[in-house]
PDB file of C-alpha atoms in Angstrom:
ATOM      1  CA  THR A   1     -10.895   3.739  68.193  1.00 48.00           C
ATOM      2  CA  LEU A   2      -9.460   1.288  65.757  1.00 52.00           C
ATOM      3  CA  SER A   3     -10.827  -1.785  67.542  1.00 60.00           C
ATOM      4  CA  SER A   4     -14.384  -0.441  67.652  1.00 64.00           C
ATOM      5  CA  SER A   5     -14.126   0.472  63.974  1.00 75.00           C
ATOM      6  CA  SER A   6     -12.945  -3.044  63.191  1.00 82.00           C
ATOM      7  CA  ALA A   7     -15.791  -4.534  65.228  1.00 79.00           C
ATOM      8  CA  ALA A   8     -18.319  -2.383  63.367  1.00 76.00           C
ATOM      9  CA  SER A   9     -16.795  -3.510  60.069  1.00 88.00           C
ATOM     10  CA  ASP A  10     -17.115  -7.157  61.110  1.00 89.00           C
ATOM     11  CA  VAL A  11     -20.785  -6.650  62.028  1.00 91.00           C
ATOM     12  CA  TYR A  12     -21.403  -4.955  58.669  1.00 91.00           C
ATOM     13  CA  LYS A  13     -19.746  -7.836  56.803  1.00 93.00           C
ATOM     14  CA  ARG A  14     -21.801 -10.417  58.733  1.00 94.00           C
ATOM     15  CA  GLN A  15     -24.977  -8.528  57.826  1.00 95.00           C
ATOM     16  CA  LEU A  16     -23.977  -8.524  54.169  1.00 96.00           C
ATOM     17  CA  ILE A  17     -23.199 -12.237  54.274  1.00 96.00           C
ATOM     18  CA  ALA A  18     -26.678 -12.914  55.666  1.00 97.00           C
ATOM     19  CA  LEU A  19     -28.160 -11.081  52.661  1.00 97.00           C
ATOM     20  CA  LEU A  20     -26.559 -13.571  50.259  1.00 97.00           C
ATOM     21  CA  GLU A  21     -29.549 -15.818  50.926  1.00 95.00           C
ATOM     22  CA  ASN A  22     -32.019 -13.193  49.702  1.00 96.00           C
ATOM     23  CA  GLU A  23     -34.482 -14.465  47.088  1.00 97.00           C
ATOM     24  CA  ASN A  24     -33.914 -11.390  44.912  1.00 98.00           C
ATOM     25  CA  SER A  25     -31.058 -12.059  42.482  1.00 97.00           C
ATOM     26  CA  ASP A  26     -30.340  -8.327  42.067  1.00 98.00           C
ATOM     27  CA  MET A  27     -29.872  -8.061  45.847  1.00 97.00           C
ATOM     28  CA  ARG A  28     -27.565 -11.106  45.897  1.00 98.00           C
ATOM     29  CA  GLN A  29     -25.548  -9.646  43.052  1.00 98.00           C
ATOM     30  CA  GLU A  30     -25.112  -6.266  44.785  1.00 97.00           C
ATOM     31  CA  VAL A  31     -24.080  -7.958  48.036  1.00 97.00           C
ATOM     32  CA  VAL A  32     -21.560 -10.157  46.213  1.00 98.00           C
ATOM     33  CA  VAL A  33     -20.040  -7.060  44.582  1.00 97.00           C
ATOM     34  CA  ALA A  34     -19.833  -5.290  47.957  1.00 96.00           C
ATOM     35  CA  LEU A  35     -18.140  -8.257  49.617  1.00 97.00           C
ATOM     36  CA  GLY A  36     -15.646  -8.411  46.771  1.00 97.00           C
ATOM     37  CA  LYS A  37     -14.850  -4.723  47.159  1.00 96.00           C
ATOM     38  CA  LEU A  38     -14.385  -5.238  50.897  1.00 94.00           C
ATOM     39  CA  LYS A  39     -12.121  -8.240  50.185  1.00 95.00           C
ATOM     40  CA  ALA A  40     -13.921 -10.071  52.996  1.00 93.00           C
ATOM     41  CA  PRO A  41     -12.278 -13.476  53.518  1.00 95.00           C
ATOM     42  CA  GLN A  42     -14.957 -14.405  56.065  1.00 95.00           C
ATOM     43  CA  ALA A  43     -17.463 -14.364  53.188  1.00 96.00           C
ATOM     44  CA  VAL A  44     -15.775 -17.092  51.130  1.00 97.00           C
ATOM     45  CA  ASP A  45     -17.768 -19.994  52.619  1.00 97.00           C
ATOM     46  CA  ALA A  46     -21.026 -18.162  51.915  1.00 97.00           C
ATOM     47  CA  LEU A  47     -19.955 -17.093  48.420  1.00 98.00           C
ATOM     48  CA  ILE A  48     -18.877 -20.502  47.111  1.00 97.00           C
ATOM     49  CA  PRO A  49     -22.451 -21.887  46.803  1.00 97.00           C
ATOM     50  CA  LEU A  50     -23.319 -18.842  44.673  1.00 98.00           C
ATOM     51  CA  LEU A  51     -20.979 -20.163  41.990  1.00 97.00           C
ATOM     52  CA  GLN A  52     -23.958 -22.461  41.278  1.00 97.00           C
ATOM     53  CA  ASP A  53     -26.620 -19.726  41.537  1.00 97.00           C
ATOM     54  CA  LYS A  54     -29.483 -19.956  39.037  1.00 97.00           C
ATOM     55  CA  ASN A  55     -28.721 -16.396  37.918  1.00 98.00           C
ATOM     56  CA  MET A  56     -25.782 -16.078  35.531  1.00 98.00           C
ATOM     57  CA  ASP A  57     -24.942 -12.530  36.661  1.00 98.00           C
ATOM     58  CA  VAL A  58     -24.740 -13.645  40.300  1.00 98.00           C
ATOM     59  CA  ARG A  59     -22.409 -16.479  39.274  1.00 98.00           C
ATOM     60  CA  GLN A  60     -20.167 -14.084  37.318  1.00 98.00           C
ATOM     61  CA  ARG A  61     -20.018 -11.501  40.120  1.00 98.00           C
ATOM     62  CA  THR A  62     -19.232 -14.281  42.587  1.00 98.00           C
ATOM     63  CA  LEU A  63     -16.240 -15.368  40.498  1.00 98.00           C
ATOM     64  CA  GLU A  64     -15.059 -11.765  40.428  1.00 98.00           C
ATOM     65  CA  ALA A  65     -15.568 -11.321  44.183  1.00 98.00           C
ATOM     66  CA  LEU A  66     -13.695 -14.501  45.068  1.00 98.00           C
ATOM     67  CA  THR A  67     -10.847 -13.412  42.801  1.00 97.00           C
ATOM     68  CA  LYS A  68     -10.697 -10.019  44.565  1.00 97.00           C
ATOM     69  CA  ILE A  69     -10.742 -11.655  47.999  1.00 97.00           C
ATOM     70  CA  ASN A  70      -7.674 -13.537  46.752  1.00 96.00           C
ATOM     71  CA  THR A  71      -7.156 -16.083  49.525  1.00 96.00           C
ATOM     72  CA  PRO A  72      -5.889 -19.564  48.607  1.00 95.00           C
ATOM     73  CA  TYR A  73      -9.297 -21.004  49.582  1.00 94.00           C
ATOM     74  CA  ALA A  74     -11.192 -18.467  47.436  1.00 95.00           C
ATOM     75  CA  LEU A  75      -8.899 -19.024  44.458  1.00 95.00           C
ATOM     76  CA  THR A  76      -9.243 -22.802  44.750  1.00 95.00           C
ATOM     77  CA  ALA A  77     -13.028 -22.387  44.486  1.00 94.00           C
ATOM     78  CA  VAL A  78     -12.646 -20.151  41.433  1.00 93.00           C
ATOM     79  CA  ASN A  79     -10.375 -22.649  39.686  1.00 92.00           C
ATOM     80  CA  GLN A  80     -12.649 -25.666  40.142  1.00 88.00           C
TER      81      GLN A  80
END
């Protein structure tokens, strides 16, 4: 059903968000890209700190993801 599919999607997004704290920058980058493709507004709070990530590629992908998510909150973070 639609509601169980939505619940599964929410669980998947929460699992991805948890991976944003991974030590491996390649993993963080891939997760950021996935969250951007999913346009996951619930990820914005977890993505914003990655705008200061030590890895330049992670920072760039985070900007792109927040732009794709396209909520006022995400866009405010991008424009700061």
